[in-house]
Coordinates of N, CA and C in Angstrom, one line a residue:
X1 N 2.9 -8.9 -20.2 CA 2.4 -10.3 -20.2 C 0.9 -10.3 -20.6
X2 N 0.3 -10.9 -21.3 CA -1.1 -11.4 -22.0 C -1.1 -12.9 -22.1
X3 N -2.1 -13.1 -21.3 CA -2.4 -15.2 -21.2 C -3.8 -15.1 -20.6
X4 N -4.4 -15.6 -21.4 CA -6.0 -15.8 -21.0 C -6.3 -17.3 -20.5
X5 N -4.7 -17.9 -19.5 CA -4.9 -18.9 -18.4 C -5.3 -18.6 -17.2
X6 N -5.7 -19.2 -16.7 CA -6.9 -18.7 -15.5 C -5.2 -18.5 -14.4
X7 N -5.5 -17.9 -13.0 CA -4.7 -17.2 -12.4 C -3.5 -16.7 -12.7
X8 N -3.6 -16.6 -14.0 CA -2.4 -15.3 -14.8 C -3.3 -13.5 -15.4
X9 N -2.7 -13.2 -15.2 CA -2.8 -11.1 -15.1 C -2.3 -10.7 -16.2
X10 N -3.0 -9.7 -17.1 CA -2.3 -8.5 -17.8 C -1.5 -7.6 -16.9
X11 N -0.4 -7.2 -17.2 CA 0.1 -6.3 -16.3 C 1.3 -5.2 -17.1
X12 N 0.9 -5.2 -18.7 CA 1.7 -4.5 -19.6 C 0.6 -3.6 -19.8
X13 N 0.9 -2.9 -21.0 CA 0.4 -1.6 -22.0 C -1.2 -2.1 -22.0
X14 N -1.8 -0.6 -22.1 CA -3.1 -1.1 -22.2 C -3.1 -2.2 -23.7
X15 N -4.4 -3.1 -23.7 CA -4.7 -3.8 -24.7 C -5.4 -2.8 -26.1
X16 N -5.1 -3.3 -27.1 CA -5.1 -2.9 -28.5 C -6.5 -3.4 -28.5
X17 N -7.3 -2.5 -28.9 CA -8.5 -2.8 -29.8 C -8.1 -3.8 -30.3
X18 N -9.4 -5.2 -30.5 CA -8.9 -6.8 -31.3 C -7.9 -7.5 -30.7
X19 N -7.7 -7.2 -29.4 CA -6.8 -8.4 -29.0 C -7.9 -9.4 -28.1
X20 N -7.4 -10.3 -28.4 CA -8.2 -11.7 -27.6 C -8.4 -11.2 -26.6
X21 N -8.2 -10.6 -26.2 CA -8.6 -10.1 -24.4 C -9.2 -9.2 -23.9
X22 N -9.5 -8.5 -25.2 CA -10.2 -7.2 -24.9 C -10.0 -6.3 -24.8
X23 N -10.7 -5.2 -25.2 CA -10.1 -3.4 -25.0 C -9.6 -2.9 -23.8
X24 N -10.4 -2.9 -22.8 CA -10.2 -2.6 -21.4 C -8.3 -2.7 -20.9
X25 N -8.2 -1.1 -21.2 CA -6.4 -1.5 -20.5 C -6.6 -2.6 -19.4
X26 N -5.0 -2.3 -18.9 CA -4.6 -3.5 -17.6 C -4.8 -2.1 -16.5
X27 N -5.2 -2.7 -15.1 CA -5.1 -2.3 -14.2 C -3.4 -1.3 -13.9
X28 N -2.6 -1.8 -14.4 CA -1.2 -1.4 -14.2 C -1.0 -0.1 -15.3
X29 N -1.7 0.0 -16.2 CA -1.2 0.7 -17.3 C -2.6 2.0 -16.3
X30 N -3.8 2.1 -15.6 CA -4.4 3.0 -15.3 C -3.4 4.1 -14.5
X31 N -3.9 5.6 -14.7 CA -3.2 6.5 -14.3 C -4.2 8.0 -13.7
X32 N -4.0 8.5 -13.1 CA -4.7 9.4 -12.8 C -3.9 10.4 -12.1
X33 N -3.3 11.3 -12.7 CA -2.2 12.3 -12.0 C -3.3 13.2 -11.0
X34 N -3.2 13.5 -9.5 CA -3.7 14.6 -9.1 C -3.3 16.0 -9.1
X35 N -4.5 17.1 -8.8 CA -4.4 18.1 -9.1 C -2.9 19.0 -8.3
X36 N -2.0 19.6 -8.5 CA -0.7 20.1 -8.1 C -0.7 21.3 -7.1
X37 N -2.1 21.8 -7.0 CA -2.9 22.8 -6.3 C -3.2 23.0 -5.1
X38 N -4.0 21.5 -4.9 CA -4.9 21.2 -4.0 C -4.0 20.7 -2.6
X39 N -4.3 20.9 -1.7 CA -3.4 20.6 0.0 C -4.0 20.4 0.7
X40 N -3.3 19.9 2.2 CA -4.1 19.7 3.2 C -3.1 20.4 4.5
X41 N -3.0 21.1 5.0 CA -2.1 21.6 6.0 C -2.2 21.4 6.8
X42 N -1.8 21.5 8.4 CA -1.9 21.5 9.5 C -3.0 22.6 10.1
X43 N -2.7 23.7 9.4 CA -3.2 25.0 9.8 C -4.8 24.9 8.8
X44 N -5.1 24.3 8.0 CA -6.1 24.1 7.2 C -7.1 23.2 8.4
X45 N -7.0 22.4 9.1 CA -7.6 21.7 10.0 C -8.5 22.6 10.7
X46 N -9.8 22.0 11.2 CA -10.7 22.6 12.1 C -10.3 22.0 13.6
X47 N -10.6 22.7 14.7 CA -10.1 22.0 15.9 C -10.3 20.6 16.3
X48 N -11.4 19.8 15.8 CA -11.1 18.5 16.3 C -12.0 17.7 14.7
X49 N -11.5 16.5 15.1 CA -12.3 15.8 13.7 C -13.9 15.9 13.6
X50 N -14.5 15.9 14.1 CA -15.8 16.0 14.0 C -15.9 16.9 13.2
X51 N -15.6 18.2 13.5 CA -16.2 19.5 12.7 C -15.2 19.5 11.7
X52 N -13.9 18.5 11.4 CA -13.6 18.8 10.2 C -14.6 17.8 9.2
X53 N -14.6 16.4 9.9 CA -15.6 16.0 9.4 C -17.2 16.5 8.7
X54 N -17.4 17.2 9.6 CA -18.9 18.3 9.1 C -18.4 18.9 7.9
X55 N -17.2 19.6 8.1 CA -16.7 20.8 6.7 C -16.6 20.0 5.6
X56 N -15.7 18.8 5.3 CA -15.5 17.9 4.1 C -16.5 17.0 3.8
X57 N -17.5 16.6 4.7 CA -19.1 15.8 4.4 C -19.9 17.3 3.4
X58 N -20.0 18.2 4.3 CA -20.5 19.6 3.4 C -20.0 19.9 2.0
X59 N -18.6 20.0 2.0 CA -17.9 19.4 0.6 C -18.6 18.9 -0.6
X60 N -18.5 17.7 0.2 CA -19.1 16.6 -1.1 C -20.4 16.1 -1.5
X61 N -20.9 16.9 -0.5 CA -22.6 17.2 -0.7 C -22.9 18.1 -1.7
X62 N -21.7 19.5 -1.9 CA -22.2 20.4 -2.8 C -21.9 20.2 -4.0
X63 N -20.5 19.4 -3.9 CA -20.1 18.7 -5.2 C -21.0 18.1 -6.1
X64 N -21.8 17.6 -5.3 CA -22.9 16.9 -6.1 C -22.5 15.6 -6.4
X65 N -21.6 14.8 -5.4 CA -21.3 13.4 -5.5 C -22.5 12.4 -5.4
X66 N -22.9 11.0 -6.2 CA -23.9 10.2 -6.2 C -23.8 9.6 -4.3
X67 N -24.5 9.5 -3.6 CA -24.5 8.9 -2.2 C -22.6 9.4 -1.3
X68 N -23.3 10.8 -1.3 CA -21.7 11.3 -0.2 C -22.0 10.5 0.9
X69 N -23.1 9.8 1.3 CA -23.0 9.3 2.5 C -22.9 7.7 2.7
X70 N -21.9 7.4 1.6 CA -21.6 5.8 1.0 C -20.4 5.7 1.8
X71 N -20.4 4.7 2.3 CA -18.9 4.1 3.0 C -18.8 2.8 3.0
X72 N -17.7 2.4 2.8 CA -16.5 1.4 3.4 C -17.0 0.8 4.2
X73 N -17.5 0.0 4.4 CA -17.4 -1.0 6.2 C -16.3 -2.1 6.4
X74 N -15.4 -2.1 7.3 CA -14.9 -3.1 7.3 C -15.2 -4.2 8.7
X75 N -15.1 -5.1 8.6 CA -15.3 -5.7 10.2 C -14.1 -7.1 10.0
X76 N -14.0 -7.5 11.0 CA -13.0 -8.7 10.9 C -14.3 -9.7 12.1
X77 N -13.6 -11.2 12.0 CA -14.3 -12.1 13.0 C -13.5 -12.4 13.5
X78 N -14.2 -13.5 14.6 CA -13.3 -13.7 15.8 C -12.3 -13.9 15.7
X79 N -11.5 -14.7 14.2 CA -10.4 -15.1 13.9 C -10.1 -14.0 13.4
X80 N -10.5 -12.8 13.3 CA -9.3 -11.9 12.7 C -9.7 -11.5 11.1
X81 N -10.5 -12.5 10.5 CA -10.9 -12.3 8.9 C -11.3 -11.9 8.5
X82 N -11.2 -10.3 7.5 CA -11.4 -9.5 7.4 C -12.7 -9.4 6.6
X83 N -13.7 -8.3 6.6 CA -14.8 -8.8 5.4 C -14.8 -7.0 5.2
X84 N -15.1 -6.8 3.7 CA -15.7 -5.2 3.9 C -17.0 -5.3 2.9
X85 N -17.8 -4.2 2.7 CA -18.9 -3.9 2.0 C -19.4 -2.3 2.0
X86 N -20.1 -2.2 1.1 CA -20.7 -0.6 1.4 C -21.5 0.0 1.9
X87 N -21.9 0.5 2.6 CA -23.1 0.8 3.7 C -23.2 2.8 3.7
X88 N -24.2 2.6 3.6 CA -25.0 4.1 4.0 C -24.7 4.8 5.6
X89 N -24.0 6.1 5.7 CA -24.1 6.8 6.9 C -25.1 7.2 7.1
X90 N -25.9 7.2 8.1 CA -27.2 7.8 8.5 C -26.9 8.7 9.6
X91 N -25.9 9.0 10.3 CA -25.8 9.5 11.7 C -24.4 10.4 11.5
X92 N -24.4 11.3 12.1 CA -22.5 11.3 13.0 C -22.8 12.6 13.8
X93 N -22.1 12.6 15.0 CA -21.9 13.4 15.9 C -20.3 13.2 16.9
X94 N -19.9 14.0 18.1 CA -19.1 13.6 18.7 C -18.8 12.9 19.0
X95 N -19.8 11.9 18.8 CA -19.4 10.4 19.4 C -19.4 9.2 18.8
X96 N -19.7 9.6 17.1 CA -19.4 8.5 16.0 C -19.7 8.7 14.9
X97 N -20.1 7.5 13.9 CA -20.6 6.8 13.1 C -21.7 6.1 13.0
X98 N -22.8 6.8 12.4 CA -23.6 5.7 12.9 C -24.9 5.2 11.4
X99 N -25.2 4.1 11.4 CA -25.3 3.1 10.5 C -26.2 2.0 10.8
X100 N -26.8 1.9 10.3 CA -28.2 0.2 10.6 C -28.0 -0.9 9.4
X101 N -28.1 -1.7 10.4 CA -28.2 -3.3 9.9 C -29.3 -4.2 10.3
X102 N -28.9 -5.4 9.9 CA -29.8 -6.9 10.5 C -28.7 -7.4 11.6
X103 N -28.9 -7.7 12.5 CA -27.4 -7.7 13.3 C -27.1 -9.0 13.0
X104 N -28.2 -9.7 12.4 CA -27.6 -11.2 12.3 C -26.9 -11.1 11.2
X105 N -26.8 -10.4 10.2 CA -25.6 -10.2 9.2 C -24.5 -10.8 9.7
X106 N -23.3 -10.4 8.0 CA -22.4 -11.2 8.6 C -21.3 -10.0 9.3
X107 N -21.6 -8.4 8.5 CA -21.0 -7.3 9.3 C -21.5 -7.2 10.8
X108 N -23.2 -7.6 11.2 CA -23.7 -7.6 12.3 C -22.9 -8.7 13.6
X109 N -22.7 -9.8 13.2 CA -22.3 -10.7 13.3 C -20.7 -10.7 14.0
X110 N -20.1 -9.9 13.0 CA -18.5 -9.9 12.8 C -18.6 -8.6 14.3
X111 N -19.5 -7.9 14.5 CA -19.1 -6.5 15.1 C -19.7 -6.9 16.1
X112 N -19.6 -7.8 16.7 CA -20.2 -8.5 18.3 C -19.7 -9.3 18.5
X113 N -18.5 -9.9 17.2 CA -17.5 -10.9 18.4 C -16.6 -10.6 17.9
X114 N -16.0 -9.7 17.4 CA -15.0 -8.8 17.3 C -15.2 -7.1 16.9
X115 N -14.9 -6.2 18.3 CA -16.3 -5.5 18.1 C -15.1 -4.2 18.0
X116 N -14.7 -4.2 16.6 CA -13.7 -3.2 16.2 C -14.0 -2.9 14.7
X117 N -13.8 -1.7 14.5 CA -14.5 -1.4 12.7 C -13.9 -0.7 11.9
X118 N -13.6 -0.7 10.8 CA -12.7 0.9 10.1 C -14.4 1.0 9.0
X119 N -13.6 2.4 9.0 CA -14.5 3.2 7.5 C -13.7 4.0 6.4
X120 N -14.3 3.8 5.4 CA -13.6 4.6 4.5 C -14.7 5.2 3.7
X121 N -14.7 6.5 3.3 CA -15.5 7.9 2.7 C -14.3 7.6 0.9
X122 N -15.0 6.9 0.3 CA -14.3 7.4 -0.9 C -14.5 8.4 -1.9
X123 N -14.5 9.4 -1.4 CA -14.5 11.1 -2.3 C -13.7 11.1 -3.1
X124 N -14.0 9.9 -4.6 CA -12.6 9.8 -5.3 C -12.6 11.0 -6.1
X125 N -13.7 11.7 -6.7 CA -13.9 12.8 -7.5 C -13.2 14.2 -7.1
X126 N -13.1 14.4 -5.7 CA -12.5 15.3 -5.2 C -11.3 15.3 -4.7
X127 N -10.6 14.0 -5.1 CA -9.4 13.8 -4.6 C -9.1 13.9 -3.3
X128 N -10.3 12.9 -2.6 CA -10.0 12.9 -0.8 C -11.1 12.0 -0.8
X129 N -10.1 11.6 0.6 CA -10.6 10.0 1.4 C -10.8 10.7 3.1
X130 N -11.5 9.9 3.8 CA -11.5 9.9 5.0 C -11.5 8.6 5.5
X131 N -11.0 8.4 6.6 CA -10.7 7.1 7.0 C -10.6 6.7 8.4
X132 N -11.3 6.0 8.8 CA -11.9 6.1 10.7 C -11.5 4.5 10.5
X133 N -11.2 4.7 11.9 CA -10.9 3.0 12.5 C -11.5 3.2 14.2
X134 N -12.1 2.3 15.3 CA -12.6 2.6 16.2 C -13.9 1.4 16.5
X135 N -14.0 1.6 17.9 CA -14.8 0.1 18.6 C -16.0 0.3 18.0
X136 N -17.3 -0.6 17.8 CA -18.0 -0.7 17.3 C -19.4 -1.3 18.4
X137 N -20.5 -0.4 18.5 CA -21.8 -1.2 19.4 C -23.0 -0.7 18.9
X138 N -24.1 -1.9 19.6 CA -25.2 -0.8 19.3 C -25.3 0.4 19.8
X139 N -26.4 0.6 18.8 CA -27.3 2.1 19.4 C -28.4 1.7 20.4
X140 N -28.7 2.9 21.0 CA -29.9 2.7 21.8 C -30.6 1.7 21.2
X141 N -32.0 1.7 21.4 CA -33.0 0.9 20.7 C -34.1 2.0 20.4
X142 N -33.9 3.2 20.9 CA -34.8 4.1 20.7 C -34.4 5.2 20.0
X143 N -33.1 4.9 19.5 CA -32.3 5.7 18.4 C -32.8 4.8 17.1
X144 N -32.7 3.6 17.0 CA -33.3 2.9 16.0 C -34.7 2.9 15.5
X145 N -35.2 3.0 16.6 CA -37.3 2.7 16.3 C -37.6 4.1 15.6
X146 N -36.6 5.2 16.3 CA -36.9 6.7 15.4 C -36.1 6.3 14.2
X147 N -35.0 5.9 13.4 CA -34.3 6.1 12.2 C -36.0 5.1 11.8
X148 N -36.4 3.7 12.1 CA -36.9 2.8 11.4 C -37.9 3.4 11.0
X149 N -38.7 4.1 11.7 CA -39.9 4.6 11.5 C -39.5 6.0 10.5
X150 N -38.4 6.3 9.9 CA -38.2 7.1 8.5 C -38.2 7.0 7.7
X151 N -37.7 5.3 7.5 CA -37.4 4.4 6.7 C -38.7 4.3 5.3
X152 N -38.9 4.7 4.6 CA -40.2 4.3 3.5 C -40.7 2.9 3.3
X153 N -42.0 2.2 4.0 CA -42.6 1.2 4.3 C -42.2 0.0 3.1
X154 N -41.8 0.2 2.1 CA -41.2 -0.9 1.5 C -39.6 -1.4 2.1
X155 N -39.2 -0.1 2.6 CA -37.8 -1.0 3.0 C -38.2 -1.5 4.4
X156 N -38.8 -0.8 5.4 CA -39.7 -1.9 6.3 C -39.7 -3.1 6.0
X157 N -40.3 -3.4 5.4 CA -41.0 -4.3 4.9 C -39.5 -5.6 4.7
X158 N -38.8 -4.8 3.5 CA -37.7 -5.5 3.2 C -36.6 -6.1 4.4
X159 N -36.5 -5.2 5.6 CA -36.0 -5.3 7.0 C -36.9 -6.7 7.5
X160 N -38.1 -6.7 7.6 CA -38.5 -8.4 7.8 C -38.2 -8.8 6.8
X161 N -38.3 -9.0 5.7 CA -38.5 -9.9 5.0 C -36.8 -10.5 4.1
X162 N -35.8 -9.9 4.3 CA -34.5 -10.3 4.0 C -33.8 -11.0 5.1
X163 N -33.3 -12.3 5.2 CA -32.3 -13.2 6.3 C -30.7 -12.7 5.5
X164 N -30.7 -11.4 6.1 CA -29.3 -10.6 5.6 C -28.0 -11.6 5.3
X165 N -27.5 -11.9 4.3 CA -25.8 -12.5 4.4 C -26.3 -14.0 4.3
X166 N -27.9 -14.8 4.7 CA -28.1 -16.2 4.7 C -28.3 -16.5 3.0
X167 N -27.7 -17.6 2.9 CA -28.3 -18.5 1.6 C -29.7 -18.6 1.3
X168 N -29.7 -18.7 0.4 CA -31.2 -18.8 0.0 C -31.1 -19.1 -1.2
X169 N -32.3 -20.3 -1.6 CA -32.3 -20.6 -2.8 C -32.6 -19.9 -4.1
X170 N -33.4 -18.9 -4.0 CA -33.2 -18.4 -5.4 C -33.8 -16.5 -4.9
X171 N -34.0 -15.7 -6.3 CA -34.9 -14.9 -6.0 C -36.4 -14.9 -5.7
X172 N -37.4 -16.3 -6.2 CA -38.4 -15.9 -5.6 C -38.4 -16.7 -4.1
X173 N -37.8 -17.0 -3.5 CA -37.4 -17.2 -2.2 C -38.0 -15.5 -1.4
X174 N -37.3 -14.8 -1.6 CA -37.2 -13.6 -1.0 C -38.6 -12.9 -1.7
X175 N -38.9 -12.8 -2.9 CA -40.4 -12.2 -2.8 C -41.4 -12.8 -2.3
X176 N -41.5 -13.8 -2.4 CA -42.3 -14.9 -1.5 C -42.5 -14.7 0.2
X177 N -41.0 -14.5 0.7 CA -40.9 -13.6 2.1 C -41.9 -12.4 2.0
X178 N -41.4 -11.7 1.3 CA -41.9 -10.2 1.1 C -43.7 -10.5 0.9
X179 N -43.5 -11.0 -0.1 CA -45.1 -10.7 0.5 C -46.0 -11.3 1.6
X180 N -45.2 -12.4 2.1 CA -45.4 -13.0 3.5 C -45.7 -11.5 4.5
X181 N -44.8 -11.3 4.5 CA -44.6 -9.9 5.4 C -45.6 -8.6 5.0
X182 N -45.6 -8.5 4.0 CA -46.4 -7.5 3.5 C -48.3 -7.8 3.6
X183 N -48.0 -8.8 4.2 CA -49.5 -9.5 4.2 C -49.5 -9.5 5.9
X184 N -48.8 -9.6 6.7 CA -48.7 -9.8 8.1 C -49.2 -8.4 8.7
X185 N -48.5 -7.1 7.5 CA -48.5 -5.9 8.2 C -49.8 -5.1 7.5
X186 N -51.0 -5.9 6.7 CA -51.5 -5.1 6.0 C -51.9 -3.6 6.7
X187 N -52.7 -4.2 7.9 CA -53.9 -3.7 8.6 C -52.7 -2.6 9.5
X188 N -51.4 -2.6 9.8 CA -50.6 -1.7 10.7 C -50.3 -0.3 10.0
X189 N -51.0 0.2 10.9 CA -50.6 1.6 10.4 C -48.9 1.6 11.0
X190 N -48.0 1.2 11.6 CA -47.1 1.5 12.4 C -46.2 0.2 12.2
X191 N -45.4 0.2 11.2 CA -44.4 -1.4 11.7 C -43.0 -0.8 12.1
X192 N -42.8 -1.8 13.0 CA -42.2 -1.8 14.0 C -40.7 -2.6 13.1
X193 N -39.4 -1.9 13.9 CA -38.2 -2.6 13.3 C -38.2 -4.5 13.8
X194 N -37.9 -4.8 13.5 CA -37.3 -6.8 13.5 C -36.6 -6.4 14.8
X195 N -36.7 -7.4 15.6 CA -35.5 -7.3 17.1 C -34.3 -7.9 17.1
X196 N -34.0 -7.9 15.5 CA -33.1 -8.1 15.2 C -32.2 -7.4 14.3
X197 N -32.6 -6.0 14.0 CA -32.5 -5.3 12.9 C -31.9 -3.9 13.9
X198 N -31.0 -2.8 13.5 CA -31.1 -1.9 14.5 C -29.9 -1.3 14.5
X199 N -29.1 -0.3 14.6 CA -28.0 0.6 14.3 C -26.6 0.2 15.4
X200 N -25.9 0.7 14.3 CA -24.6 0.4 15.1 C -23.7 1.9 14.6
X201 N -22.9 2.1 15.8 CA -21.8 3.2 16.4 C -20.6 3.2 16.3
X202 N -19.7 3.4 15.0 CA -18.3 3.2 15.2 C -17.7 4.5 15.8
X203 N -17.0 4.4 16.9 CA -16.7 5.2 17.8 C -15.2 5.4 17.9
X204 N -15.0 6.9 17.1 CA -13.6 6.5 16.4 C -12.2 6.4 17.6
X205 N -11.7 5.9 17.1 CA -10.0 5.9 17.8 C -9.2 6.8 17.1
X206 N -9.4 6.9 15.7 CA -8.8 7.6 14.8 C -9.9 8.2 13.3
X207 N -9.1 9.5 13.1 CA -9.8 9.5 11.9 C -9.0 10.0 10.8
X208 N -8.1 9.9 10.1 CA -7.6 10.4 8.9 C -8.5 11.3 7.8
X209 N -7.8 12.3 7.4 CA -8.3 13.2 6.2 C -7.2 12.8 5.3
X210 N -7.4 12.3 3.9 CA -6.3 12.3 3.2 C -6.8 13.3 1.7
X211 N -5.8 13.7 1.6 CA -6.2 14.8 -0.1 C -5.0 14.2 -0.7
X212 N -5.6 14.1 -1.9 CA -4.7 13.6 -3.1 C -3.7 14.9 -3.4
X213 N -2.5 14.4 -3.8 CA -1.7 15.7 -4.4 C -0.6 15.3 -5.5
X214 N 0.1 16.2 -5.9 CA 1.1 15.9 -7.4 C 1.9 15.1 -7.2
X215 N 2.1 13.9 -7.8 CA 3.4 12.9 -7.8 C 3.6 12.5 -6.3
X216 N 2.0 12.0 -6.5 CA 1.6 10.8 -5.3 C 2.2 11.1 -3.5
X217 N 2.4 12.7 -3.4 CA 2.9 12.7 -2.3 C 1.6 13.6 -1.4
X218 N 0.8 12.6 -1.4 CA -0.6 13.3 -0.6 C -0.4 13.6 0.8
X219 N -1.7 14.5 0.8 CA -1.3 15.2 2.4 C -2.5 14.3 3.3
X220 N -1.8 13.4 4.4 CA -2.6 12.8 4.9 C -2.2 13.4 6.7
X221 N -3.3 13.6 6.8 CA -3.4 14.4 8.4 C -4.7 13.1 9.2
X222 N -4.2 13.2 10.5 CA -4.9 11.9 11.2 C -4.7 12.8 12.9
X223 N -6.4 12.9 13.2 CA -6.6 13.0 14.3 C -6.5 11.8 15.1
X224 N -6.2 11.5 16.1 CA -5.5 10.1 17.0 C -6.3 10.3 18.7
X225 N -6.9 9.1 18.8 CA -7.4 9.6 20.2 C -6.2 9.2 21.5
X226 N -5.8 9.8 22.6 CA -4.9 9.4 23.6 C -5.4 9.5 24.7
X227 N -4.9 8.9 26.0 CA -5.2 9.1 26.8 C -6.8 8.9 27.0
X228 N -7.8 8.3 26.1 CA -8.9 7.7 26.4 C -10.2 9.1 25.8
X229 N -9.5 10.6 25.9 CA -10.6 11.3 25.6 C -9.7 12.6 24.8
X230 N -8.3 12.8 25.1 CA -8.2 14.0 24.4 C -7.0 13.5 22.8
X231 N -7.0 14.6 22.0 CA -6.9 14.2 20.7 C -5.4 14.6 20.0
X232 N -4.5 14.2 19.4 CA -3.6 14.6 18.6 C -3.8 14.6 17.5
X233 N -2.7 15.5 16.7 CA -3.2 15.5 15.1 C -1.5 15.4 15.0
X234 N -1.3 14.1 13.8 CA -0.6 13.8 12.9 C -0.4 13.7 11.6
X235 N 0.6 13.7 11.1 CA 0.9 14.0 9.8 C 1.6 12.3 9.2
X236 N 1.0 11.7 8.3 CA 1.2 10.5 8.1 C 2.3 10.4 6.6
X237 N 3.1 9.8 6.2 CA 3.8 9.7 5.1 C 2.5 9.2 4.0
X238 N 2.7 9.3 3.0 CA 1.7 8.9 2.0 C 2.2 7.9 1.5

């Protein structure tokens, strides 16, 4: 099918050079066989997800992926409506995920009146995903004031001077802020995060390793939390 009426789809053969619609195959005709090689076993696992987590983050650091530390955010609101976006890992240990925002955002926002989160690690290059779902809160405030104060004084800067997720009339709206702010802080050797700006902890329930494998029958292994602290590992259908 080819129709360039508005809520109609290509969903045949890629398009021909010179067709009205453009070179760019259809989404349906994309293909990417994975490698027939590559696995994920039971026995391949480190004892709990964290430190597998460490081993496959190390992974894709050496690979030399653009931002291995890019993820997925998803949040839902009170009604349940889902939103996702990209966000930078800054953190992880035994006890999460961890990540800064404006909390007046609309992810800040979403994860304090419905305070549940998934993540996804898209390592599409390497043929592996990771994938966390789990409650979501702040951080200290003194876990924040140390990440802020690492932060390079222009994105400071940009932390006051951005009303995260709000409308705003145009772009010089926001440099106009900016240099509001940048004028507030000339004389500070030391600026300080917004008291409204400040990190958040997805604290997993679960964490999935998935590796891509031959004729789409991938090895997806999922640590599972039970019982409130100790862990199971499952083997999920792909």
């Amino acid at each position: 099918m080819r129709t360039g009426q508005r809520g109609r789809v290509h969903v045949g053969p890629p398009r021909r050079s010179g067709d009205v619609t453009g070179d760019t195959p259809a989404p349906a005709a994309m293909r990417n066989e994975y490698a027939a090689d590559l696995g994920l076993t039971e026995a391949d696992l480190a004892a709990d997800w964290h430190r597998q987590f460490d081993s496959w983050f190390a992974d894709a650091v050496a690979f030399g992926l653009p931002e291995p530390n890019a993820m997925v955010v998803g949040t839902a609101d009170a009604a349940g409506r889902p939103s996702g976006r990209t966000v930078l890992l800054k953190g992880y240990d035994p006890e999460g995920f961890v990540f800064f925002t404006n909390h007046l955002s609309r992810k800040g926002v979403e994860a304090s009146a419905n305070p549940y989160a998934s993540l996804v690690f898209p390592w599409f290059p390497m043929q592996r995903q990771v994938v966390v779902a789990g409650s979501i809160a702040p951080v200290e405030r003194a876990v924040t004031e140390s990440y802020f104060a690492s932060r390079p004084r222009g994105s400071q800067l940009g932390a006051w001077a951005s009303p995260q997720s709000q409308v705003v009339p145009d772009r010089a709206t926001l440099e106009d802020r900016y240099r509001e702010v940048t004028e507030r802080f000339a004389d500070a050797a030391v600026i300080p995060p917004p008291p409204h700006w400040g990190g958040l902890r997805v604290r997993p329930d679960s964490v999935e390793f998935w590796q891509g494998r031959a004729g789409r029958l991938h090895d997806r292994l999922r640590f599972r939390r039970v019982d409130g602290s100790d862990w199971i590992v499952e083997r999920l259908a792909p």
